[in-house]
Coordinates of N, CA and C in Angstrom, one line a residue:
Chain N
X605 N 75.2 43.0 130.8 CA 75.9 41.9 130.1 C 77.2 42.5 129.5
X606 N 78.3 41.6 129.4 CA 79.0 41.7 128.8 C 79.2 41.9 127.1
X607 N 79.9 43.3 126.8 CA 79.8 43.7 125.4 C 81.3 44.2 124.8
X608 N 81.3 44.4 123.5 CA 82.1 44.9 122.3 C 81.8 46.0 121.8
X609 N 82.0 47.0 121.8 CA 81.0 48.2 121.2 C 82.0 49.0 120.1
X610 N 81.6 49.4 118.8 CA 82.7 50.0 118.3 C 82.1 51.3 117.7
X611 N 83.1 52.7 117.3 CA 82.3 54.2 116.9 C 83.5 54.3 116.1
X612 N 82.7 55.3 115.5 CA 81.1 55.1 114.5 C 80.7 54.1 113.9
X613 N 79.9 53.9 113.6 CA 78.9 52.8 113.0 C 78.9 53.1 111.2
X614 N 79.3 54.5 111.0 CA 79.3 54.6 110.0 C 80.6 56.2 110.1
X615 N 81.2 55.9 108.9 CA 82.0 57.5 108.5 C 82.3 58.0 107.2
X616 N 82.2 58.9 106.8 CA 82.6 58.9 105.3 C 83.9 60.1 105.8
X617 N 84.8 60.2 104.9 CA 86.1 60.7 105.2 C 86.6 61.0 104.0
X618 N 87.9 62.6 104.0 CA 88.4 62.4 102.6 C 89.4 61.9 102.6
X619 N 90.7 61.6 101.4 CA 91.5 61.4 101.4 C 92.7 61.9 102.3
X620 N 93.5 61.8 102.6 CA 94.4 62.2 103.3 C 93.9 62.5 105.2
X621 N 93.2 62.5 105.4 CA 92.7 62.8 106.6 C 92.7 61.9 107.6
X622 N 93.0 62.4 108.9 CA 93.4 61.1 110.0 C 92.3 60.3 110.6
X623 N 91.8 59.7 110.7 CA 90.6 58.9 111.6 C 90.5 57.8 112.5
X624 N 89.9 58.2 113.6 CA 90.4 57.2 114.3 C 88.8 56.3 114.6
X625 N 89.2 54.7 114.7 CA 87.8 54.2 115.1 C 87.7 53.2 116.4
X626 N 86.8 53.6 116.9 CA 87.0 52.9 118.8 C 86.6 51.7 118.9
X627 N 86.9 51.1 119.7 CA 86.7 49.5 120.0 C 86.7 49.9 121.6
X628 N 85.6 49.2 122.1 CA 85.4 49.4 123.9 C 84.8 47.8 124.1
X629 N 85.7 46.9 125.1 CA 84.8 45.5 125.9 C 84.7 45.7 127.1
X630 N 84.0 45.3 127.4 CA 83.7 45.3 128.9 C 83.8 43.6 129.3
X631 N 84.3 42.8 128.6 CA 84.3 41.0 128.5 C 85.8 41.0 129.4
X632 N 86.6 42.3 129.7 CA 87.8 41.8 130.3 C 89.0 40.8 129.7
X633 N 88.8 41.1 128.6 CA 89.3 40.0 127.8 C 91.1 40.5 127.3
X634 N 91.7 39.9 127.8 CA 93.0 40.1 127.4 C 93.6 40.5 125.8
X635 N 92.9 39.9 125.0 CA 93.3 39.8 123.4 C 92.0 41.0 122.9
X636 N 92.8 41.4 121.8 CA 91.5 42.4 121.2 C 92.1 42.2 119.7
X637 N 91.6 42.5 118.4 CA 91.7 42.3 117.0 C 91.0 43.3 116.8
X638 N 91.7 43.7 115.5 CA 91.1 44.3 114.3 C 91.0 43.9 113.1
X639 N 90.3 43.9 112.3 CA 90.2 43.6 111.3 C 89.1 44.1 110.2
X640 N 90.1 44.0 109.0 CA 88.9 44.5 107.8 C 88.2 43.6 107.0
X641 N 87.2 44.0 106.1 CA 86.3 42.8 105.5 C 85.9 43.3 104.2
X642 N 86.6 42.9 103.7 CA 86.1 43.2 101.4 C 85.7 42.1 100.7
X643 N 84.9 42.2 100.2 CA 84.5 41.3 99.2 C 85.8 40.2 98.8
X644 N 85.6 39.0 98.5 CA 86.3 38.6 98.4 C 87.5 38.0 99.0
X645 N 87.6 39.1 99.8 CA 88.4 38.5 100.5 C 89.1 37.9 102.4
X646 N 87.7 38.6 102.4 CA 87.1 37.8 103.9 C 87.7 38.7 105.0
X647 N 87.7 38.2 106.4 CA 88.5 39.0 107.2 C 90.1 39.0 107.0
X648 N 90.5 39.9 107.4 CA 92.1 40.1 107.2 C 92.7 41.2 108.4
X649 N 93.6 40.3 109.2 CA 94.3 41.0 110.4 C 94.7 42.5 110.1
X650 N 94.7 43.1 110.8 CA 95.2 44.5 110.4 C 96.0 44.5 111.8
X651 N 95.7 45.0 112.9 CA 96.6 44.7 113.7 C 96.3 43.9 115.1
X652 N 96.8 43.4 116.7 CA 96.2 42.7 117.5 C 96.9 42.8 118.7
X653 N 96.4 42.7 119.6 CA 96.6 42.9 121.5 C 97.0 42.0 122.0
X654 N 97.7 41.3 122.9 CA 97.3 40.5 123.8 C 97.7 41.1 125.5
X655 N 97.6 42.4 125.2 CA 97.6 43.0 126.5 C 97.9 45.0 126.5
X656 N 97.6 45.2 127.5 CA 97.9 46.3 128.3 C 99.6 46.7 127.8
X657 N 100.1 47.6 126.7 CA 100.8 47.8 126.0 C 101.7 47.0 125.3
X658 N 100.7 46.1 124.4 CA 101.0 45.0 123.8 C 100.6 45.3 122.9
X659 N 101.2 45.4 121.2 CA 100.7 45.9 120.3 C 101.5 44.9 118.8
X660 N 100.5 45.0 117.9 CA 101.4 43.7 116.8 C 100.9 43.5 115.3
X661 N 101.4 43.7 114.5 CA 101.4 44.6 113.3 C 100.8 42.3 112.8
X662 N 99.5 42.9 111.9 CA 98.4 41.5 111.1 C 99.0 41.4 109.9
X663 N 98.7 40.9 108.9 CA 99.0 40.6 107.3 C 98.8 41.8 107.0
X664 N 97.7 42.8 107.3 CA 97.4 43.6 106.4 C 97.5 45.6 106.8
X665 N 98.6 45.5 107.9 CA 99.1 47.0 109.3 C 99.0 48.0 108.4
X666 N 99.9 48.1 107.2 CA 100.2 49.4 107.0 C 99.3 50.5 106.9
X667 N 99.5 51.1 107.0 CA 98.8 52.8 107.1 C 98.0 52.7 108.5
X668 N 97.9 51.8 109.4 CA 97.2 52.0 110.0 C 97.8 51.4 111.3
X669 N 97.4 52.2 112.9 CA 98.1 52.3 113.8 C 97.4 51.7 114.8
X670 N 97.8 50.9 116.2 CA 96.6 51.0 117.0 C 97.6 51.1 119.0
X671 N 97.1 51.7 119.7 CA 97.7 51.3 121.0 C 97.5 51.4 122.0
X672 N 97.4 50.3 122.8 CA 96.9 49.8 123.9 C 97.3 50.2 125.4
X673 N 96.7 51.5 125.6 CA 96.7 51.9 127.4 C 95.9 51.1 128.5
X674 N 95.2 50.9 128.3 CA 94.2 49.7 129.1 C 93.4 48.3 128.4
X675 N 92.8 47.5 129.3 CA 92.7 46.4 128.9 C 91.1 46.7 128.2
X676 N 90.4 47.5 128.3 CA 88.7 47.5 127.3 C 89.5 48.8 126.5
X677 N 90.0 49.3 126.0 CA 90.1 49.9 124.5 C 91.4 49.4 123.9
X678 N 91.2 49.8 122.6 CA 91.9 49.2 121.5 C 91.6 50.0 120.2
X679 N 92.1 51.4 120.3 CA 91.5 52.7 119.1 C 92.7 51.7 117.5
X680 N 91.8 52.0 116.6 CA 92.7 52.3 115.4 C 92.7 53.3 114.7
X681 N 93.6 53.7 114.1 CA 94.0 55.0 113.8 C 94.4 55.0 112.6
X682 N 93.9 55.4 111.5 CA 94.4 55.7 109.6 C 95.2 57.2 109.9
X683 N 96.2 56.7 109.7 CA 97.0 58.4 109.5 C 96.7 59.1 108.7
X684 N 96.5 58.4 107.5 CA 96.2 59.4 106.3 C 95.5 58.4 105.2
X685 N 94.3 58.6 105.6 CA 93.0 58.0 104.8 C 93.5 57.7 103.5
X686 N 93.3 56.1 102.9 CA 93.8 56.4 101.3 C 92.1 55.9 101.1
X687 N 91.5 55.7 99.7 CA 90.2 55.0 99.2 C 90.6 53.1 98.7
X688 N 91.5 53.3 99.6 CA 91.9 51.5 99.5 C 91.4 51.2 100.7
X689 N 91.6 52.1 101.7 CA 91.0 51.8 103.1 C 89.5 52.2 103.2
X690 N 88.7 52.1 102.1 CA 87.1 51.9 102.2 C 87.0 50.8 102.9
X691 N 86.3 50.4 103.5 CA 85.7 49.1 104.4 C 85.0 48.9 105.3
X692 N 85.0 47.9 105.6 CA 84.1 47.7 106.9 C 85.3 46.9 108.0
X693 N 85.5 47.3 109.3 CA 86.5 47.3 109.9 C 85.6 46.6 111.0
X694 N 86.3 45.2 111.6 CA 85.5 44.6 112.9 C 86.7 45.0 114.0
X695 N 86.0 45.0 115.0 CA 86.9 45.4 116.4 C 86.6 43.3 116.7
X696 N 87.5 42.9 117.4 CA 87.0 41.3 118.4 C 87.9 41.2 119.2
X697 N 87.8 40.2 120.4 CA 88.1 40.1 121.8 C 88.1 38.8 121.5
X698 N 89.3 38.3 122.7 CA 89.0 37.1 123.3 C 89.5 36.6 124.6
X699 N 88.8 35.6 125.3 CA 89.5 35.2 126.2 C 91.4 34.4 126.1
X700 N 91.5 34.0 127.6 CA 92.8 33.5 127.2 C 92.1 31.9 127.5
X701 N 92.2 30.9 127.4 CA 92.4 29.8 127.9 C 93.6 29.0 128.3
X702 N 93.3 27.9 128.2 CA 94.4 27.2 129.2 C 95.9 27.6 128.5
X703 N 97.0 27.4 129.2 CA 98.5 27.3 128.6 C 98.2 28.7 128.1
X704 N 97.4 30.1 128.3 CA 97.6 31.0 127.6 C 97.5 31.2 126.7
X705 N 96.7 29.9 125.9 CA 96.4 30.2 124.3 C 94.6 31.3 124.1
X706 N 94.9 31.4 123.0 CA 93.9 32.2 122.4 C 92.1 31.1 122.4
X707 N 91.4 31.2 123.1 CA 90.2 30.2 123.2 C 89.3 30.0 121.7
X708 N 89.8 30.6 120.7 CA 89.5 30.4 119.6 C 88.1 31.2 119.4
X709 N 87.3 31.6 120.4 CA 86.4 32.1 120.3 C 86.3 33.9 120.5
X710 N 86.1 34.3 119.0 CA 86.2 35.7 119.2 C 84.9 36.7 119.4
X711 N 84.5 37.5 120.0 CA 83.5 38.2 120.2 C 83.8 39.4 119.4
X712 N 83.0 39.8 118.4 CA 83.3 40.9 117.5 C 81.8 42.0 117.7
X713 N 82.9 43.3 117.6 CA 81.5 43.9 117.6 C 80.6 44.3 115.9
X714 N 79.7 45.5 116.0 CA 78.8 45.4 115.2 C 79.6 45.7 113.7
X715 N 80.9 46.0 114.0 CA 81.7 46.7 112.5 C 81.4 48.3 112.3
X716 N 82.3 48.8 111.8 CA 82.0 50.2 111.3 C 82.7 49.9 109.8
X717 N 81.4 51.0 109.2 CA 81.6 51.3 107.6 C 82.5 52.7 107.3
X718 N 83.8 52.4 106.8 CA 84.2 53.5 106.2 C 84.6 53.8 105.0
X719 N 84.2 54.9 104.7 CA 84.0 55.4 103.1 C 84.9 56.6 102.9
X720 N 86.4 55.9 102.0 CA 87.6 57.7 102.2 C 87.0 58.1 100.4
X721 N 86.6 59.1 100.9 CA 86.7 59.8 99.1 C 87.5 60.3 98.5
Chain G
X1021 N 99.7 30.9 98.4 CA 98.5 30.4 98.4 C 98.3 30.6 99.8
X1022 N 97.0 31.0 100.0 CA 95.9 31.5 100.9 C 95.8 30.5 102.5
X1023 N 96.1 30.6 103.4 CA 96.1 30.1 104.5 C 94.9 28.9 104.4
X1024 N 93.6 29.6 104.1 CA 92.7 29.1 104.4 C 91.8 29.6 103.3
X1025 N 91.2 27.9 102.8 CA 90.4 28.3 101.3 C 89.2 28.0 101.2
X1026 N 88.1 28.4 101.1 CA 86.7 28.1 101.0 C 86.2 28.2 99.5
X1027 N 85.3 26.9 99.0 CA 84.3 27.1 98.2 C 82.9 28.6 98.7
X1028 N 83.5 30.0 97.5 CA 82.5 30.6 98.0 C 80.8 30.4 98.1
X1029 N 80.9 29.7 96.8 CA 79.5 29.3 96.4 C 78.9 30.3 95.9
X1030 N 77.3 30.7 95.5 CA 76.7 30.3 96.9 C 75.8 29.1 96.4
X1031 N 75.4 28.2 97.5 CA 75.1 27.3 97.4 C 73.5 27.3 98.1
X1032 N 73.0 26.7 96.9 CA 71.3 27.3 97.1 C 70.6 26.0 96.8
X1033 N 70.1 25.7 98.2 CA 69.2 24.4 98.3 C 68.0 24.8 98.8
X1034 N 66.9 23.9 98.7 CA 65.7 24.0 99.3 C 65.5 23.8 100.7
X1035 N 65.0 23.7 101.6 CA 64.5 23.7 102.7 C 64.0 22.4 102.9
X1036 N 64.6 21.5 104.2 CA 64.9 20.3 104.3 C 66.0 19.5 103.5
X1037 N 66.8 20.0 102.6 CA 67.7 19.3 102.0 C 69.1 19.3 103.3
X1038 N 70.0 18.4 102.7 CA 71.1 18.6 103.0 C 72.3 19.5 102.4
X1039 N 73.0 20.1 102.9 CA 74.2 20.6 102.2 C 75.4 20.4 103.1
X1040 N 76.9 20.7 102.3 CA 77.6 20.4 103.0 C 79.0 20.9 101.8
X1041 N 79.8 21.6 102.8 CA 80.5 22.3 101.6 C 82.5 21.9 102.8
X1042 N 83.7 22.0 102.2 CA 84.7 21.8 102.7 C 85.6 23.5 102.7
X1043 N 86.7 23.6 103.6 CA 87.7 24.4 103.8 C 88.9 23.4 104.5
X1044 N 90.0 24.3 103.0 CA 91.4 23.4 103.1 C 92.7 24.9 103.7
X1045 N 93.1 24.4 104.6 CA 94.3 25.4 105.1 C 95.6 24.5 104.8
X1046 N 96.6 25.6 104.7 CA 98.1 25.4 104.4 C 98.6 25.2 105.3
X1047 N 98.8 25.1 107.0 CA 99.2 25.2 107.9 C 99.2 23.9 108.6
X1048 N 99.9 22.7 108.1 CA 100.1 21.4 109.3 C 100.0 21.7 110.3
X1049 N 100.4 22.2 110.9 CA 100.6 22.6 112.2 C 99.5 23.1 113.2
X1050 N 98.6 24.1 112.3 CA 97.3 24.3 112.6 C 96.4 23.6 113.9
X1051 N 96.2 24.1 115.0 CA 96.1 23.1 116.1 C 94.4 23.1 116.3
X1052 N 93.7 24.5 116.2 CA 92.4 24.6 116.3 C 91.5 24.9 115.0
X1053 N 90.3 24.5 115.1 CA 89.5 25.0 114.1 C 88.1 25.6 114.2
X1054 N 87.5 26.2 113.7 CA 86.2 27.0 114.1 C 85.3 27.1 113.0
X1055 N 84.1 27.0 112.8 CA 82.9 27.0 111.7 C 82.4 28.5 112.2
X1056 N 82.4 29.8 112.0 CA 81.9 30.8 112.5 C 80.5 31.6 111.3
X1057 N 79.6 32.0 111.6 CA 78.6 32.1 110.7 C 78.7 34.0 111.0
X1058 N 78.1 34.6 109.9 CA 77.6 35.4 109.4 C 77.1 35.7 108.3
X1059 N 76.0 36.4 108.9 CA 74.4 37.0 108.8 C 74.8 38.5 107.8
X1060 N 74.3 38.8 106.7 CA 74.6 39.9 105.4 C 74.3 40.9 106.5
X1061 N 75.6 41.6 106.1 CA 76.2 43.1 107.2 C 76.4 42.8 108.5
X1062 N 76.3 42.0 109.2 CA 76.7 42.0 110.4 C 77.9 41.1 110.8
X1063 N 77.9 41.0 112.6 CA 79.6 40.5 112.5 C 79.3 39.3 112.7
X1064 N 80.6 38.4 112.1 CA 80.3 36.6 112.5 C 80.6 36.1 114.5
X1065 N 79.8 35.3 114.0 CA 79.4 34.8 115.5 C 79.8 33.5 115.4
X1066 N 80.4 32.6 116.1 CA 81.0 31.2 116.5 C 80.0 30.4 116.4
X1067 N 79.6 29.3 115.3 CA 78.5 28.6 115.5 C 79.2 27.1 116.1
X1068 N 80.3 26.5 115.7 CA 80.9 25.4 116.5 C 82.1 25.2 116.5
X1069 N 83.0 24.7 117.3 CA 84.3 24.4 116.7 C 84.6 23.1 116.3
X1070 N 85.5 22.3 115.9 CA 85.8 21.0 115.1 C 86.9 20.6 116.0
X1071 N 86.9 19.4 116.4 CA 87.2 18.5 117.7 C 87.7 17.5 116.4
X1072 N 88.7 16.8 116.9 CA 89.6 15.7 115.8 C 88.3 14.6 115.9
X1073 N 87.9 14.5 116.7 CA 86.8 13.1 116.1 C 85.7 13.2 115.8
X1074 N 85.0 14.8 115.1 CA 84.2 15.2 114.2 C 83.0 15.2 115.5
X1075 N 82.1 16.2 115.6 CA 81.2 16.9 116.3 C 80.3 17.2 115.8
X1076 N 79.1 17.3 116.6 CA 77.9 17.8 116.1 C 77.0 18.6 117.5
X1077 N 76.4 19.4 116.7 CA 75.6 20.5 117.5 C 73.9 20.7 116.4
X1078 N 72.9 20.0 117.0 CA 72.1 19.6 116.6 C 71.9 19.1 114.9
X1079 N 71.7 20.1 113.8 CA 71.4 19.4 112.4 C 73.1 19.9 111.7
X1080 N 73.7 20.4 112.8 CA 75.1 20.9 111.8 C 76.5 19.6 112.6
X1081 N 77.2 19.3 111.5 CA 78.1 18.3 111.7 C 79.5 18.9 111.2
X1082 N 80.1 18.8 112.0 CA 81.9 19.3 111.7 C 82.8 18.2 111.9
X1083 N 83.3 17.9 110.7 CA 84.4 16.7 110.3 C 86.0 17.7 109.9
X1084 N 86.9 17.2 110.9 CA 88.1 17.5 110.8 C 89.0 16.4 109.8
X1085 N 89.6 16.9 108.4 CA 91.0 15.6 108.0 C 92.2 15.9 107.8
X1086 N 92.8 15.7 109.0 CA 94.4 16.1 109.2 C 95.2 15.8 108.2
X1087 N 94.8 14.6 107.6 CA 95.8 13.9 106.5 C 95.4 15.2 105.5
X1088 N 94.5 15.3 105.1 CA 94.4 16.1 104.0 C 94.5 17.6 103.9
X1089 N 93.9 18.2 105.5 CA 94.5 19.2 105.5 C 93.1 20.2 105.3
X1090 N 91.7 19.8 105.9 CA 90.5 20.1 105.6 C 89.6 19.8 106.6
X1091 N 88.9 21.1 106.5 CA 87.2 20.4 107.6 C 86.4 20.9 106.8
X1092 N 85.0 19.9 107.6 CA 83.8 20.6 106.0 C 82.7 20.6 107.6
X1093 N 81.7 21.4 107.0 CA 80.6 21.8 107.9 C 78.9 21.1 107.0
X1094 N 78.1 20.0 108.1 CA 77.1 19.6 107.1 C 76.1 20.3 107.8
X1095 N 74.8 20.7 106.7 CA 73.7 21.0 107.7 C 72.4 20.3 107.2
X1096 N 72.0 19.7 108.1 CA 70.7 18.3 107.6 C 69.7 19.0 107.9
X1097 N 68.7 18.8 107.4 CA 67.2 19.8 107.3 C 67.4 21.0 106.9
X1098 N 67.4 21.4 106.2 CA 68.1 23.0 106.3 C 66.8 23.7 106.4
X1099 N 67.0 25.1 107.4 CA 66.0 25.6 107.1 C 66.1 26.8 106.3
X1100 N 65.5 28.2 106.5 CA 65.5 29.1 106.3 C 66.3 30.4 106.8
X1101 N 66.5 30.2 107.7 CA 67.0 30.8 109.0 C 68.8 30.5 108.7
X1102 N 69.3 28.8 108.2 CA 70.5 28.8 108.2 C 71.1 29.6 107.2
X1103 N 70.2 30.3 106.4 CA 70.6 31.3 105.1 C 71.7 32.3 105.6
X1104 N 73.4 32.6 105.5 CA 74.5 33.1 106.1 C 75.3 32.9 105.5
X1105 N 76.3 33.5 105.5 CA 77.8 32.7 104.9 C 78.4 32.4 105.8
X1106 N 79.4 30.9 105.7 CA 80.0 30.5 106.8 C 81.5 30.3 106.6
X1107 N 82.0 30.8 107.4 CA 83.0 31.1 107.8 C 84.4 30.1 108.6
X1108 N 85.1 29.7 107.9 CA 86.1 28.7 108.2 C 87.2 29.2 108.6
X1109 N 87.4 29.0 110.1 CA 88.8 29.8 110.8 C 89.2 28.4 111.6
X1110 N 91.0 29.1 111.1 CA 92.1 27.8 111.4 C 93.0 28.7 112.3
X1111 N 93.7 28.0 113.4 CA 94.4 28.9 114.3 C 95.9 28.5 114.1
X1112 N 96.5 28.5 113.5 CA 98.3 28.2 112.8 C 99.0 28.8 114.0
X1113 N 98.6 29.5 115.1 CA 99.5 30.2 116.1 C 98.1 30.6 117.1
X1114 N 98.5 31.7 117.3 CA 98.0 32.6 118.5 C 96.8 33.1 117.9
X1115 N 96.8 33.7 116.4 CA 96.0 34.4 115.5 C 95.0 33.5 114.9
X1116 N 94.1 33.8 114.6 CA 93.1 32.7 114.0 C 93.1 33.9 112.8
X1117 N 93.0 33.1 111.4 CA 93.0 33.0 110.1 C 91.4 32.4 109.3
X1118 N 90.6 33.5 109.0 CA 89.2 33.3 108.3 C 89.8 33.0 107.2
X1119 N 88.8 31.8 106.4 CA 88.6 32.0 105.0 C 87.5 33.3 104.7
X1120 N 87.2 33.4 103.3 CA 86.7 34.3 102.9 C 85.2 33.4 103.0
X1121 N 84.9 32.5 103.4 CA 83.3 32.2 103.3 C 82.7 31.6 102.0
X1122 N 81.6 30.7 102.8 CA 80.9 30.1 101.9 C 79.5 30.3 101.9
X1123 N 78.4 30.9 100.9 CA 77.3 31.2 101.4 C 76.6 30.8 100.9
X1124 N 75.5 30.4 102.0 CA 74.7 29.4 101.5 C 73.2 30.2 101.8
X1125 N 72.2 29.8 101.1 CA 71.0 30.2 100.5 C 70.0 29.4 100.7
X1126 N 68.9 29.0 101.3 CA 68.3 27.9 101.7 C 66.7 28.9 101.2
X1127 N 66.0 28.3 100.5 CA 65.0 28.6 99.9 C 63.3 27.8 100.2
X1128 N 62.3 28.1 99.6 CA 61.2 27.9 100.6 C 60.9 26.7 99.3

């Protein structure tokens, strides 16, 4: 079956230190997302794909990098860990539908938890 | 102000009751809409989307109002299982835009 897989599942990290966290589909899905999730304040774009060296800075990019060599990965990258970027970080996919819009329906994987001290 | 606004709640009914809670986005233009659910710690999953002449997918009902600029998600019987926070995404472009969630608590 078709999946979303993201690593680590879990990281604790210090300040200043680079990390990168993977996003892998096998759904063939043109569009891929990242996004973070805090209390309060729900998901929030960080950055997004709609292709094979297609890359595009969400509400919420800074400090953080992502870029697209093939159509199943989609790495993001903290240059330099602050403790604002504690979170829980979703990788999602989607198809394209008609006229090339986004099908609204995103496939997210399980999240990874990261913890910068 | 916030693209997209949810009552967080949480909103704690008994089992068999009704509930039924609204999200209002800023975006006229807004062309799609999505009710997405998630389950404490894990990722949200697409439970329906909202069609302009209001839809249903067994005990849950999705009412779109353009005039006002709102959809609300109802769930009739409720059981135990629908216990989640639900998740109200509006698509203003290419990007779909979550509220922060409404969670609801469904008790024995």
């Amino acid at each position: 079956d078709a999946e979303i897989t993201q690593s680590p599942r879990h990281k604790i990290t210090e300040t200043g230190r680079q990390v990168t966290l993977a996003c892998h589909q096998t759904w063939n899905h043109n569009n891929m997302f990242w996004y973070r999730q805090d209390l309060g304040h729900g998901l929030r774009l960080i950055h997004y794909s709609y292709g094979v060296h297609d890359t595009n800075k969400g509400e919420v990019s800074d400090g953080y990098s992502v870029s697209r060599s093939n159509t199943e990965d989609l790495p993001l990258t903290l240059e330099s860990a602050a403790s604002s970027q504690t979170s829980v970080y979703f990788c999602a996919s989607s198809g394209t539908g008609l006229a090339g819009k986004n099908t609204g329906e995103l496939f997210f994987g399980e999240g990874s938890r990261l913890t910068v001290l | 102000r916030k693209e997209v606004e949810q009552d967080p709640g949480p909103f704690n009914v008994p089992e068999g009751a009704t509930v039924a809670f609204n999200c209002t986005y800023s975006n006229s233009a807004s062309q799609s809409f999505f009710w997405y659910r998630q389950d404490c710690r894990k990722e949200p999953k697409l439970l329906m989307s909202v069609y302009s002449s209001g839809n249903e997918d067994g005990r849950f009902t999705a009412q779109l109002n353009r005039a006002s600029q709102y959809i609300s998600l109802l769930i009739r019987d409720s059981k135990l299982s629908d216990s989640a926070t639900y998740l109200c995404v509006v698509t203003p472009d290419y990007k779909l835009s979550f509220g922060a969630g409404t969670t609801v608590t469904v008790r024995a």
